[in-house]
CSV table of C-alpha atoms in Angstrom, one decimal:
chain,number,residue,atom,x,y,z
A,267,UNK,CA,-0.2,0.0,-0.3
A,268,UNK,CA,1.9,3.3,-1.2
A,269,UNK,CA,0.6,6.6,0.6
A,270,UNK,CA,-1.2,8.5,-2.8
A,271,UNK,CA,-3.3,4.3,-2.0
A,272,UNK,CA,-5.3,6.5,1.0
A,273,UNK,CA,-4.4,9.8,0.7
A,274,UNK,CA,-4.7,13.1,-2.1
A,275,UNK,CA,-1.3,14.7,-0.5
A,276,UNK,CA,-2.3,17.8,1.1
A,277,UNK,CA,-0.8,19.9,-1.1
A,278,UNK,CA,-4.1,19.4,-2.9
A,279,UNK,CA,-5.9,20.4,-0.2
A,280,UNK,CA,-4.4,23.6,0.7
A,281,UNK,CA,-3.4,23.9,3.9
A,282,UNK,CA,0.5,24.2,4.1
A,283,UNK,CA,0.0,27.1,5.7
A,284,UNK,CA,-0.2,28.9,8.3
A,285,UNK,CA,-3.9,28.6,10.1
A,286,UNK,CA,-4.8,31.8,12.3
A,287,UNK,CA,-7.9,33.2,13.1
A,288,UNK,CA,-9.9,29.6,11.1
A,289,UNK,CA,-8.3,30.9,7.8
A,290,UNK,CA,-5.1,29.1,6.5
A,291,UNK,CA,-2.8,32.6,4.9
A,292,UNK,CA,1.2,32.5,4.0
A,293,UNK,CA,3.4,33.9,5.9
A,294,UNK,CA,3.5,38.7,6.0
A,295,UNK,CA,7.5,37.0,4.2
A,296,UNK,CA,6.3,34.8,2.1
A,297,UNK,CA,9.0,32.4,3.3
A,298,UNK,CA,8.1,29.4,3.0
A,299,UNK,CA,10.1,25.5,3.5
A,300,UNK,CA,11.0,21.4,2.8
A,301,UNK,CA,9.1,19.3,4.3
A,302,UNK,CA,11.5,15.6,4.3
A,303,UNK,CA,10.0,11.8,3.4
A,304,UNK,CA,12.2,10.4,5.5
A,305,UNK,CA,11.4,7.6,3.9
A,306,UNK,CA,13.3,8.6,0.5
A,307,UNK,CA,14.5,11.4,1.4
A,308,UNK,CA,12.4,14.1,-1.2
A,309,UNK,CA,10.4,16.8,-0.8
A,310,UNK,CA,6.6,16.3,-0.2
A,311,UNK,CA,6.1,19.7,-0.5
A,312,UNK,CA,6.7,22.8,1.1
A,313,UNK,CA,4.9,24.5,3.8
A,314,UNK,CA,4.3,28.5,5.3
A,315,UNK,CA,7.0,29.6,7.8
A,316,UNK,CA,5.9,31.8,10.5
A,317,UNK,CA,8.0,34.4,11.6
A,318,UNK,CA,7.7,36.4,14.8
A,319,UNK,CA,5.2,39.2,13.2
A,320,UNK,CA,2.9,36.3,12.0
A,321,UNK,CA,3.2,34.5,15.8
A,322,UNK,CA,2.1,38.6,17.6
A,323,UNK,CA,-0.4,38.3,14.3
A,324,UNK,CA,-1.5,34.5,15.6
A,325,UNK,CA,-1.3,36.2,19.5
A,326,UNK,CA,-3.8,39.6,18.7
A,327,UNK,CA,-6.8,37.1,16.7
A,328,UNK,CA,-6.5,34.5,20.0
A,329,UNK,CA,-6.7,37.1,22.3
A,330,UNK,CA,-9.3,39.2,20.6
A,331,UNK,CA,-11.3,35.1,20.8
A,332,UNK,CA,-10.4,35.2,24.7
A,333,UNK,CA,-11.8,38.2,25.4
A,334,UNK,CA,-15.0,38.0,23.4
A,335,UNK,CA,-15.9,34.9,22.7
A,336,UNK,CA,-14.1,31.6,24.5
A,337,UNK,CA,-14.6,32.3,27.8
A,338,UNK,CA,-18.3,33.2,27.2
A,339,UNK,CA,-18.4,29.8,25.4
A,340,UNK,CA,-20.4,27.6,28.4
A,341,UNK,CA,-18.1,24.1,29.4
A,342,UNK,CA,-20.6,22.3,28.2
A,343,UNK,CA,-20.3,23.6,24.6
A,344,UNK,CA,-16.3,22.8,25.0
A,345,UNK,CA,-16.3,19.8,25.8
A,346,UNK,CA,-19.0,19.0,22.6
A,347,UNK,CA,-16.4,20.2,20.2
A,348,UNK,CA,-14.0,18.4,21.4
A,349,UNK,CA,-15.8,15.3,21.1
A,350,UNK,CA,-16.6,16.6,17.8
A,351,UNK,CA,-13.6,17.3,16.6
A,352,UNK,CA,-12.5,13.7,17.8
A,353,UNK,CA,-15.4,12.2,16.2
A,354,UNK,CA,-13.6,13.7,13.0
A,355,UNK,CA,-9.9,12.1,13.7
A,356,UNK,CA,-11.9,8.7,13.9
A,357,UNK,CA,-13.2,9.4,10.7
A,358,UNK,CA,-10.0,10.7,8.8
A,359,UNK,CA,-8.6,8.2,10.9
A,360,UNK,CA,-6.5,6.7,7.9
A,361,UNK,CA,-5.9,9.9,6.3
A,362,UNK,CA,-4.8,11.2,9.2
A,363,UNK,CA,-2.2,8.3,10.0
A,364,UNK,CA,-0.7,7.9,6.2
A,365,UNK,CA,0.5,11.9,6.9
A,366,UNK,CA,1.4,10.6,10.0
A,367,UNK,CA,3.6,8.1,8.4
A,368,UNK,CA,4.9,10.0,5.1
A,369,UNK,CA,6.6,12.8,7.4
A,370,UNK,CA,7.3,11.0,10.1
A,371,UNK,CA,8.8,8.2,9.1
A,372,UNK,CA,7.2,5.7,11.5
A,373,UNK,CA,4.8,2.5,10.3
A,374,UNK,CA,1.5,3.1,8.9
A,375,UNK,CA,-0.1,0.0,10.7
A,376,UNK,CA,2.0,1.5,14.3
A,377,UNK,CA,-0.1,4.6,13.6
A,378,UNK,CA,-3.3,3.2,13.2
A,379,UNK,CA,-3.1,0.9,15.9
A,380,UNK,CA,-1.6,2.7,18.4
A,381,UNK,CA,-0.9,7.1,17.7
A,382,UNK,CA,-4.6,7.7,16.6
A,383,UNK,CA,-6.0,6.4,19.0
A,384,UNK,CA,-4.0,7.8,22.0
A,385,UNK,CA,-5.4,11.3,20.3
A,386,UNK,CA,-8.7,10.1,20.5
A,387,UNK,CA,-8.4,8.8,23.4
A,388,UNK,CA,-7.2,11.9,24.8
A,389,UNK,CA,-9.6,14.5,23.5
A,390,UNK,CA,-12.8,12.9,24.8
A,391,UNK,CA,-11.3,12.3,28.3
A,392,UNK,CA,-10.7,16.2,28.6
A,393,UNK,CA,-13.7,16.3,26.9
A,394,UNK,CA,-15.7,15.4,29.9
A,395,UNK,CA,-14.3,17.7,32.5
A,396,UNK,CA,-16.2,20.3,30.6
A,397,UNK,CA,-18.3,20.4,34.1
A,398,UNK,CA,-16.1,19.4,36.2
A,399,UNK,CA,-13.7,21.5,36.3
A,400,UNK,CA,-14.6,23.1,39.7
A,401,UNK,CA,-14.2,25.9,42.7
A,402,UNK,CA,-15.3,25.0,46.2
A,403,UNK,CA,-16.2,26.9,49.4
A,404,UNK,CA,-14.4,27.3,52.4
A,405,UNK,CA,-16.0,26.7,55.8
A,406,UNK,CA,-13.8,30.0,57.6
A,407,UNK,CA,-16.3,32.0,59.3
A,408,UNK,CA,-20.4,33.1,60.0
A,409,UNK,CA,-19.2,36.2,59.0
A,410,UNK,CA,-17.9,35.9,55.4
A,411,UNK,CA,-18.7,33.5,52.3
A,412,UNK,CA,-15.5,32.5,50.5
A,413,UNK,CA,-14.8,30.4,47.7
A,414,UNK,CA,-12.8,29.6,44.7
A,415,UNK,CA,-12.9,29.9,41.2
A,416,UNK,CA,-10.9,28.0,38.5
A,417,UNK,CA,-9.7,30.5,35.9
A,418,UNK,CA,-8.4,30.3,32.4
A,419,UNK,CA,-5.4,31.8,32.1
A,420,UNK,CA,-5.8,32.7,28.1
A,421,UNK,CA,-3.7,32.8,25.5
A,422,UNK,CA,-1.6,29.8,25.6
A,423,UNK,CA,1.3,28.4,23.2
A,424,UNK,CA,2.7,24.9,23.0
A,425,UNK,CA,5.7,24.2,21.1
A,426,UNK,CA,5.5,19.6,19.9
A,427,UNK,CA,7.6,17.3,19.3
A,428,UNK,CA,8.8,15.3,15.4
A,429,UNK,CA,8.1,11.8,17.2
A,430,UNK,CA,4.6,12.0,18.0
A,431,UNK,CA,3.0,15.1,16.1
A,432,UNK,CA,-0.9,14.0,16.7
A,433,UNK,CA,-0.1,12.8,19.7
A,434,UNK,CA,2.0,15.4,20.9
A,435,UNK,CA,-1.3,17.8,19.9
A,436,UNK,CA,-3.9,15.8,21.9
A,437,UNK,CA,-1.5,16.6,24.8
A,438,UNK,CA,-1.4,20.3,24.5
A,439,UNK,CA,-4.9,21.3,22.4
A,440,UNK,CA,-7.0,19.0,24.8
A,441,UNK,CA,-6.5,20.2,28.5
A,442,UNK,CA,-5.9,23.7,27.2
A,443,UNK,CA,-9.5,24.2,25.1
A,444,UNK,CA,-11.5,21.9,28.4
A,445,UNK,CA,-9.6,24.8,31.0
A,446,UNK,CA,-11.2,27.9,29.4
A,447,UNK,CA,-7.7,28.6,27.3
A,448,UNK,CA,-7.3,29.5,23.5
A,449,UNK,CA,-3.4,28.2,22.3
A,450,UNK,CA,-0.9,29.1,20.0
A,451,UNK,CA,0.7,26.0,18.4
A,452,UNK,CA,4.2,25.2,17.0
A,453,UNK,CA,5.0,22.0,15.5
A,454,UNK,CA,7.9,20.5,14.7
A,455,UNK,CA,9.1,21.4,11.7
A,456,UNK,CA,10.7,18.5,10.1
A,457,UNK,CA,6.6,16.4,11.0
A,458,UNK,CA,4.3,20.2,10.6
A,459,UNK,CA,1.6,18.4,8.2
A,460,UNK,CA,-0.8,16.5,10.4
A,461,UNK,CA,-1.6,19.5,12.8
A,462,UNK,CA,-1.9,21.1,9.4
A,463,UNK,CA,-4.9,18.7,8.4
A,464,UNK,CA,-6.5,18.8,11.9
A,465,UNK,CA,-6.8,22.9,11.6
A,466,UNK,CA,-8.9,22.2,8.8
A,467,UNK,CA,-11.0,19.5,10.9
A,468,UNK,CA,-11.0,22.0,14.0
A,469,UNK,CA,-12.4,24.0,11.6
A,470,UNK,CA,-15.0,22.3,10.8
A,471,UNK,CA,-15.9,21.1,13.8
A,472,UNK,CA,-16.7,24.8,14.7
A,473,UNK,CA,-14.0,25.9,16.9
A,474,UNK,CA,-14.4,30.1,17.2
A,475,UNK,CA,-12.3,32.1,15.2
A,476,UNK,CA,-8.6,32.2,17.4
A,477,UNK,CA,-9.4,30.3,19.3
A,478,UNK,CA,-7.1,26.9,18.4
A,479,UNK,CA,-4.2,28.9,15.7
A,480,UNK,CA,-1.7,26.4,14.4
A,481,UNK,CA,2.3,28.1,13.0
A,482,UNK,CA,3.8,25.9,11.7
A,483,UNK,CA,8.4,27.7,11.2
A,484,UNK,CA,11.6,27.4,13.2
A,485,UNK,CA,14.0,28.4,16.3
A,486,UNK,CA,12.4,32.2,15.3
A,487,UNK,CA,8.8,31.2,16.0
A,488,UNK,CA,9.7,29.2,18.9
A,489,UNK,CA,11.1,32.0,20.8
A,490,UNK,CA,8.5,34.2,20.1
A,491,UNK,CA,6.1,32.2,22.1
A,492,UNK,CA,8.8,31.8,24.7
A,493,UNK,CA,8.7,35.1,24.7
A,494,UNK,CA,5.2,36.9,24.0
A,495,UNK,CA,3.7,39.7,26.3
A,496,UNK,CA,0.6,38.5,25.8
A,497,UNK,CA,1.3,34.5,26.0
A,498,UNK,CA,0.6,33.0,29.5
A,499,UNK,CA,1.7,30.1,30.0
A,500,UNK,CA,4.0,28.2,28.0
A,501,UNK,CA,3.8,24.0,27.2
A,502,UNK,CA,6.6,22.7,25.5
A,503,UNK,CA,7.8,18.5,24.6
A,504,UNK,CA,10.9,18.5,23.5
A,505,UNK,CA,14.9,18.3,23.6
A,506,UNK,CA,15.8,19.4,28.0
A,507,UNK,CA,19.1,22.1,25.7
A,508,UNK,CA,15.7,23.8,23.9
A,509,UNK,CA,13.7,23.2,26.4
A,510,UNK,CA,16.3,25.0,29.5
A,511,UNK,CA,16.2,28.6,26.1
A,512,UNK,CA,12.4,28.6,26.4
A,513,UNK,CA,12.1,29.2,30.7
A,514,UNK,CA,14.5,31.4,30.7
A,515,UNK,CA,13.0,33.4,27.5
A,516,UNK,CA,9.6,32.8,30.0
A,517,UNK,CA,11.1,34.4,33.5
A,518,UNK,CA,13.0,37.3,31.5
A,519,UNK,CA,9.6,38.2,29.2
A,520,UNK,CA,6.1,38.7,32.0
A,521,UNK,CA,7.3,35.3,33.9
A,522,UNK,CA,5.0,33.2,32.2
A,523,UNK,CA,3.7,29.4,33.2
A,524,UNK,CA,5.6,27.2,31.9
A,525,UNK,CA,5.5,23.2,31.6
A,526,UNK,CA,8.4,21.3,30.0
A,527,UNK,CA,8.6,17.8,29.1
A,528,UNK,CA,11.8,17.1,27.9
A,529,UNK,CA,14.5,13.6,27.6
A,530,UNK,CA,15.4,10.9,29.1
A,531,UNK,CA,17.8,8.2,29.7
A,532,UNK,CA,15.6,5.5,31.3
A,533,UNK,CA,16.1,2.1,32.2
A,534,UNK,CA,14.9,-0.9,32.2
A,535,UNK,CA,16.1,-3.6,34.8
A,536,UNK,CA,15.2,-7.0,34.4
A,537,UNK,CA,15.5,-9.6,37.2
A,538,UNK,CA,16.8,-12.7,37.4
A,539,UNK,CA,12.8,-13.9,38.5
A,540,UNK,CA,11.8,-12.5,35.2
A,541,UNK,CA,9.3,-13.9,32.7
A,542,UNK,CA,12.1,-13.6,30.0
A,543,UNK,CA,10.2,-13.8,27.2
A,544,UNK,CA,7.6,-11.2,28.5
A,545,UNK,CA,11.5,-9.6,29.4
A,546,UNK,CA,12.5,-9.4,25.9
A,547,UNK,CA,9.3,-8.9,24.6
A,548,UNK,CA,8.7,-6.0,26.2
A,549,UNK,CA,12.6,-4.6,26.6
A,550,UNK,CA,12.4,-4.5,22.8
A,551,UNK,CA,9.2,-2.3,22.9
A,552,UNK,CA,10.9,0.1,25.3
A,553,UNK,CA,14.1,0.8,22.8
A,554,UNK,CA,13.1,-0.1,19.2
A,555,UNK,CA,10.0,1.5,19.2
A,556,UNK,CA,9.4,4.9,17.1
A,557,UNK,CA,12.6,4.4,15.6
A,558,UNK,CA,13.8,4.6,19.5
A,559,UNK,CA,12.3,8.4,18.6
A,560,UNK,CA,10.9,8.1,22.4
A,561,UNK,CA,11.7,10.3,25.1
A,562,UNK,CA,11.0,7.5,27.5
A,563,UNK,CA,12.9,5.0,25.4
A,564,UNK,CA,14.5,2.2,27.4
A,565,UNK,CA,18.0,2.9,26.6
A,566,UNK,CA,20.0,0.9,28.9
A,567,UNK,CA,19.5,-2.5,29.6
A,568,UNK,CA,20.2,-3.7,33.3
A,569,UNK,CA,20.3,-7.7,33.6
A,570,UNK,CA,20.7,-9.4,36.8
A,571,UNK,CA,24.2,-11.3,36.1
A,572,UNK,CA,22.3,-15.4,36.4
A,573,UNK,CA,20.9,-14.6,33.4
A,574,UNK,CA,22.6,-12.4,31.6
A,575,UNK,CA,23.9,-14.6,28.7
A,576,UNK,CA,20.0,-15.7,28.0
A,577,UNK,CA,18.8,-12.6,27.8
A,578,UNK,CA,21.2,-11.2,25.8
A,579,UNK,CA,20.6,-13.9,23.2
A,580,UNK,CA,17.4,-13.9,22.9
A,581,UNK,CA,17.0,-9.8,22.7
A,582,UNK,CA,19.5,-9.8,19.4
A,583,UNK,CA,17.4,-12.9,18.2
A,584,UNK,CA,14.4,-11.0,18.2
A,585,UNK,CA,16.5,-7.1,17.0
A,586,UNK,CA,17.4,-9.7,14.1
A,587,UNK,CA,13.7,-10.7,13.8
A,588,UNK,CA,12.5,-6.8,12.7
A,589,UNK,CA,11.2,-5.9,10.3
A,590,UNK,CA,13.1,-2.5,8.9
A,591,UNK,CA,11.8,-0.5,6.1
A,592,UNK,CA,8.6,1.2,4.1
A,593,UNK,CA,6.7,2.6,6.8
A,594,UNK,CA,3.6,1.5,4.1
A,595,UNK,CA,4.6,-1.8,4.2
A,596,UNK,CA,2.0,-3.1,6.7
A,597,UNK,CA,5.0,-5.8,8.1
A,598,UNK,CA,7.0,-3.0,8.5
A,599,UNK,CA,7.2,-2.1,12.0
A,600,UNK,CA,10.6,-0.5,12.2
A,601,UNK,CA,10.6,3.3,10.0
A,602,UNK,CA,13.2,5.3,9.6
A,603,UNK,CA,14.3,8.1,11.5
A,604,UNK,CA,12.8,11.6,11.0
A,605,UNK,CA,15.2,13.4,9.0
A,606,UNK,CA,18.9,13.3,7.7
A,607,UNK,CA,20.0,15.2,10.8
A,608,UNK,CA,18.1,13.2,13.4
A,609,UNK,CA,20.5,10.5,11.1
A,610,UNK,CA,23.7,11.8,11.5
A,611,UNK,CA,23.0,12.4,14.8
A,612,UNK,CA,22.7,8.8,15.8
A,613,UNK,CA,25.0,7.2,13.8
A,614,UNK,CA,27.0,9.7,15.8
A,615,UNK,CA,26.3,8.2,18.9
A,616,UNK,CA,27.1,4.6,17.3
A,617,UNK,CA,30.5,5.5,16.2
A,618,UNK,CA,31.0,7.6,19.6
A,619,UNK,CA,30.8,4.2,21.4
A,620,UNK,CA,32.5,1.4,19.8
A,621,UNK,CA,36.1,4.7,20.0
A,622,UNK,CA,34.7,4.8,23.6
A,623,UNK,CA,35.8,0.8,23.7
A,624,UNK,CA,31.8,-0.6,24.2
A,625,UNK,CA,31.5,-4.1,22.3
A,626,UNK,CA,28.7,-3.6,19.4
A,627,UNK,CA,26.8,-7.2,19.3
A,628,UNK,CA,24.3,-6.3,16.2
A,629,UNK,CA,23.6,-3.3,14.0
A,630,UNK,CA,25.1,0.4,13.9
A,631,UNK,CA,25.0,0.9,10.6
A,632,UNK,CA,22.9,2.4,7.8
A,633,UNK,CA,19.9,0.0,6.7
A,634,UNK,CA,19.3,0.9,2.9
A,635,UNK,CA,20.5,2.9,0.2
A,636,UNK,CA,18.6,5.7,0.3
A,637,UNK,CA,15.9,7.1,3.2
A,638,UNK,CA,17.5,7.7,6.7
A,639,UNK,CA,16.9,4.0,8.3
A,640,UNK,CA,19.0,2.6,10.7
A,641,UNK,CA,19.9,-1.0,12.0
A,642,UNK,CA,18.6,-1.9,15.7
A,643,UNK,CA,21.6,-1.3,17.1
A,644,UNK,CA,23.0,-3.5,20.8
A,645,UNK,CA,25.9,-2.6,22.9
A,646,UNK,CA,27.4,-4.1,25.6
A,647,UNK,CA,30.3,-4.1,28.1
A,648,UNK,CA,29.1,-0.4,28.6
A,649,UNK,CA,29.8,1.8,31.5
A,650,UNK,CA,28.8,5.4,32.9
A,651,UNK,CA,30.7,7.0,31.9
A,652,UNK,CA,30.5,6.0,28.1
A,653,UNK,CA,28.5,8.8,25.9
A,654,UNK,CA,26.2,6.7,25.2
A,655,UNK,CA,25.5,6.0,28.4
A,656,UNK,CA,24.9,9.7,29.9
A,657,UNK,CA,22.8,11.2,26.6
A,658,UNK,CA,20.1,11.1,24.6
A,659,UNK,CA,20.8,9.3,21.7
A,660,UNK,CA,16.8,9.3,20.3
A,661,UNK,CA,17.8,6.1,17.6
A,662,UNK,CA,17.3,2.3,18.1
A,663,UNK,CA,20.5,2.2,20.2
A,664,UNK,CA,20.8,0.3,23.4
A,665,UNK,CA,23.2,-0.1,25.4
A,666,UNK,CA,23.4,-3.9,27.7
A,667,UNK,CA,24.9,-4.6,31.6
A,668,UNK,CA,24.7,-6.7,33.9
A,669,UNK,CA,24.0,-6.1,37.8
A,670,UNK,CA,24.1,-8.1,40.9
A,671,UNK,CA,22.2,-6.9,43.4
A,672,UNK,CA,19.0,-4.8,44.1
A,673,UNK,CA,20.7,-2.0,45.4
A,674,UNK,CA,23.3,-2.0,42.6
A,675,UNK,CA,20.3,-2.0,40.1
A,676,UNK,CA,18.9,0.8,41.7
A,677,UNK,CA,22.2,2.8,42.0
A,678,UNK,CA,23.4,2.9,38.4
A,679,UNK,CA,19.9,3.0,36.9
A,680,UNK,CA,19.9,6.8,39.0
A,681,UNK,CA,23.6,7.8,37.7
A,682,UNK,CA,21.6,10.3,35.0
A,683,UNK,CA,20.9,13.5,35.0
A,684,UNK,CA,17.5,12.4,33.7
A,685,UNK,CA,13.9,10.9,35.5
A,686,UNK,CA,12.0,10.4,32.8
A,687,UNK,CA,11.1,6.7,33.0
A,688,UNK,CA,11.9,3.6,33.9
A,689,UNK,CA,10.5,-0.2,33.8
A,690,UNK,CA,10.9,-3.7,36.3
A,691,UNK,CA,10.6,-7.0,35.0
A,692,UNK,CA,10.6,-9.6,37.8
A,693,UNK,CA,6.9,-12.1,39.4
A,694,UNK,CA,7.8,-10.9,42.7
A,695,UNK,CA,5.4,-8.2,43.0
A,696,UNK,CA,7.3,-7.8,46.5
A,697,UNK,CA,10.7,-7.1,44.4
A,698,UNK,CA,8.2,-4.9,42.1
A,699,UNK,CA,6.6,-2.6,44.3
A,700,UNK,CA,9.4,-2.0,46.5
A,701,UNK,CA,12.0,-0.9,43.3
A,702,UNK,CA,8.9,1.0,41.4
A,703,UNK,CA,8.7,2.8,44.7
A,704,UNK,CA,12.8,4.0,44.7
A,705,UNK,CA,13.3,5.2,41.5
A,706,UNK,CA,13.6,8.6,40.7
A,707,UNK,CA,11.2,8.3,37.9
A,708,UNK,CA,8.1,10.0,36.6
A,709,UNK,CA,6.7,6.8,35.0
A,710,UNK,CA,7.5,3.3,36.0
A,711,UNK,CA,6.1,0.1,33.7
A,712,UNK,CA,6.6,-3.6,35.4
A,713,UNK,CA,6.5,-6.0,33.9
A,714,UNK,CA,5.7,-3.6,30.3
A,715,UNK,CA,6.5,-0.8,28.4
A,716,UNK,CA,4.9,2.3,27.2
A,717,UNK,CA,1.3,2.3,27.5
A,718,UNK,CA,0.1,5.5,28.9
A,719,UNK,CA,-3.5,6.7,29.1
A,720,UNK,CA,-4.7,10.4,28.8
A,721,UNK,CA,-5.8,9.6,32.7
A,722,UNK,CA,-2.7,9.0,33.7
A,723,UNK,CA,-0.2,11.9,34.5
A,724,UNK,CA,2.9,11.8,32.6
A,725,UNK,CA,6.5,13.7,32.8
A,726,UNK,CA,9.8,13.8,35.1
A,727,UNK,CA,11.9,14.2,38.0
A,728,UNK,CA,15.6,16.1,37.3
A,729,UNK,CA,16.4,17.7,34.7
A,730,UNK,CA,13.0,15.7,32.9
A,731,UNK,CA,11.4,18.2,32.9
A,732,UNK,CA,8.9,19.9,35.2
A,733,UNK,CA,4.7,19.6,35.4
A,734,UNK,CA,2.7,16.9,34.4
A,735,UNK,CA,1.1,16.1,30.9
A,736,UNK,CA,-2.0,14.1,31.4
A,737,UNK,CA,-4.1,13.3,34.2
A,738,UNK,CA,-6.8,15.4,36.0
A,739,UNK,CA,-3.3,17.3,37.6
A,740,UNK,CA,-2.7,18.9,34.2
A,741,UNK,CA,-6.2,21.2,34.5
A,742,UNK,CA,-3.8,22.8,37.7
A,743,UNK,CA,-1.2,23.9,34.9
A,744,UNK,CA,-4.5,25.5,32.5
A,745,UNK,CA,-6.1,27.5,35.0
A,746,UNK,CA,-6.1,30.1,37.7
A,747,UNK,CA,-7.2,29.8,41.3
A,748,UNK,CA,-9.1,32.8,42.5
A,749,UNK,CA,-10.3,33.0,45.6
A,750,UNK,CA,-13.0,35.5,46.4
A,751,UNK,CA,-14.0,36.4,50.1
A,752,UNK,CA,-17.7,38.3,50.7
A,753,UNK,CA,-18.1,40.4,53.8
A,754,UNK,CA,-21.4,39.4,55.0
A,755,UNK,CA,-22.1,42.3,57.6
A,756,UNK,CA,-22.4,44.8,55.2
A,757,UNK,CA,-26.1,45.7,55.2
A,758,UNK,CA,-27.5,45.1,51.8
């Protein structure tokens, strides 16, 4: 199955432009940039590139929509619109999965059965909060009436990454909109097309003009969002380095609220008491899913010494069976890296690993002769001083080592600046819970990996970010709490 058998490319739909005030418009200066098919390295189309001036126009449109329309829309109506958007995404699921595969390189089958259901779930989950975002009455004294209100912040900026374009769009838009905010969203420059298609669906769903604005662009657009004086909150998912720059920009402008979901170098701990076949299967999911382009990627695998050799052999066998190739081939599991820049970065890490003295067990080379494919790569004989054990690679590269004791496993798991996720494999539930409770990570999977749900808070410790996505917790970061105190002693 080819992309053209599933979808007429967005070029025929005139959506490769900025989406501002419910209209697709060219950028002020007319600049455009290419978006590349990572499976072939060839241009798909060109997209309008937002400048700081375009962001300013979008912010003004959003502010006008918030003040004059959106903050007066009932919570139940906001929920209805989110449900409608979810229905439209469900209707066009194959189209969106195809765009995602074409622009990002992820397997079409995976996008269909994993990515898009998560997107739909997110919009429907937060739509369900439409009449449940409430303040409270505080019992203080007989001579006063004390209560709180939860109010929207106003204009929110959202900056999302290339690895899960639609999922990250839903994780930002759904909680922001249901709490009554308006949004300026910048998709990743590598993968703008699916967000622009969703913009078309947003208009079709009936969202008022200016409530959602989608502005593809590069660093200039991101910086403009982070520093804009009329934006009251920024939600960012991406690298730790860029997250820090956004935090600086926000703090030196108007002290806007910032939530950051950043990088990871997540440990997978496999005990001798684990179901070995299950551990192998899920550890593979942890590192090779989405071509290793996951912030939660289980790129450090620690295996108890007594089962290390058997685990490694089975793990290598499983890796050798992975189908790498065309995302539109129904047998494909691993597609290409998203761009040549990302391909070159991962290949550089592989060379560094070899130069540092790690043993390359398998892979480590380009797959095929076109596109940005990399073989599933396994290193052993590693230590935490190595760059491949310290830095986020964001590719199909895993380092596997052995440990003797529980304390050693936990100590080594914590030898990182990150704390986004971790996994524990054992049939001993007491050990599983004990280790999970000790690990400094925002999510700990037990006997599984990369399972998410809209109701489960997601975020990290240390340099993996600030705040949480998903779950009812995220609603706090999109609202302001106002206390109202009424003096009951004043005669009426």
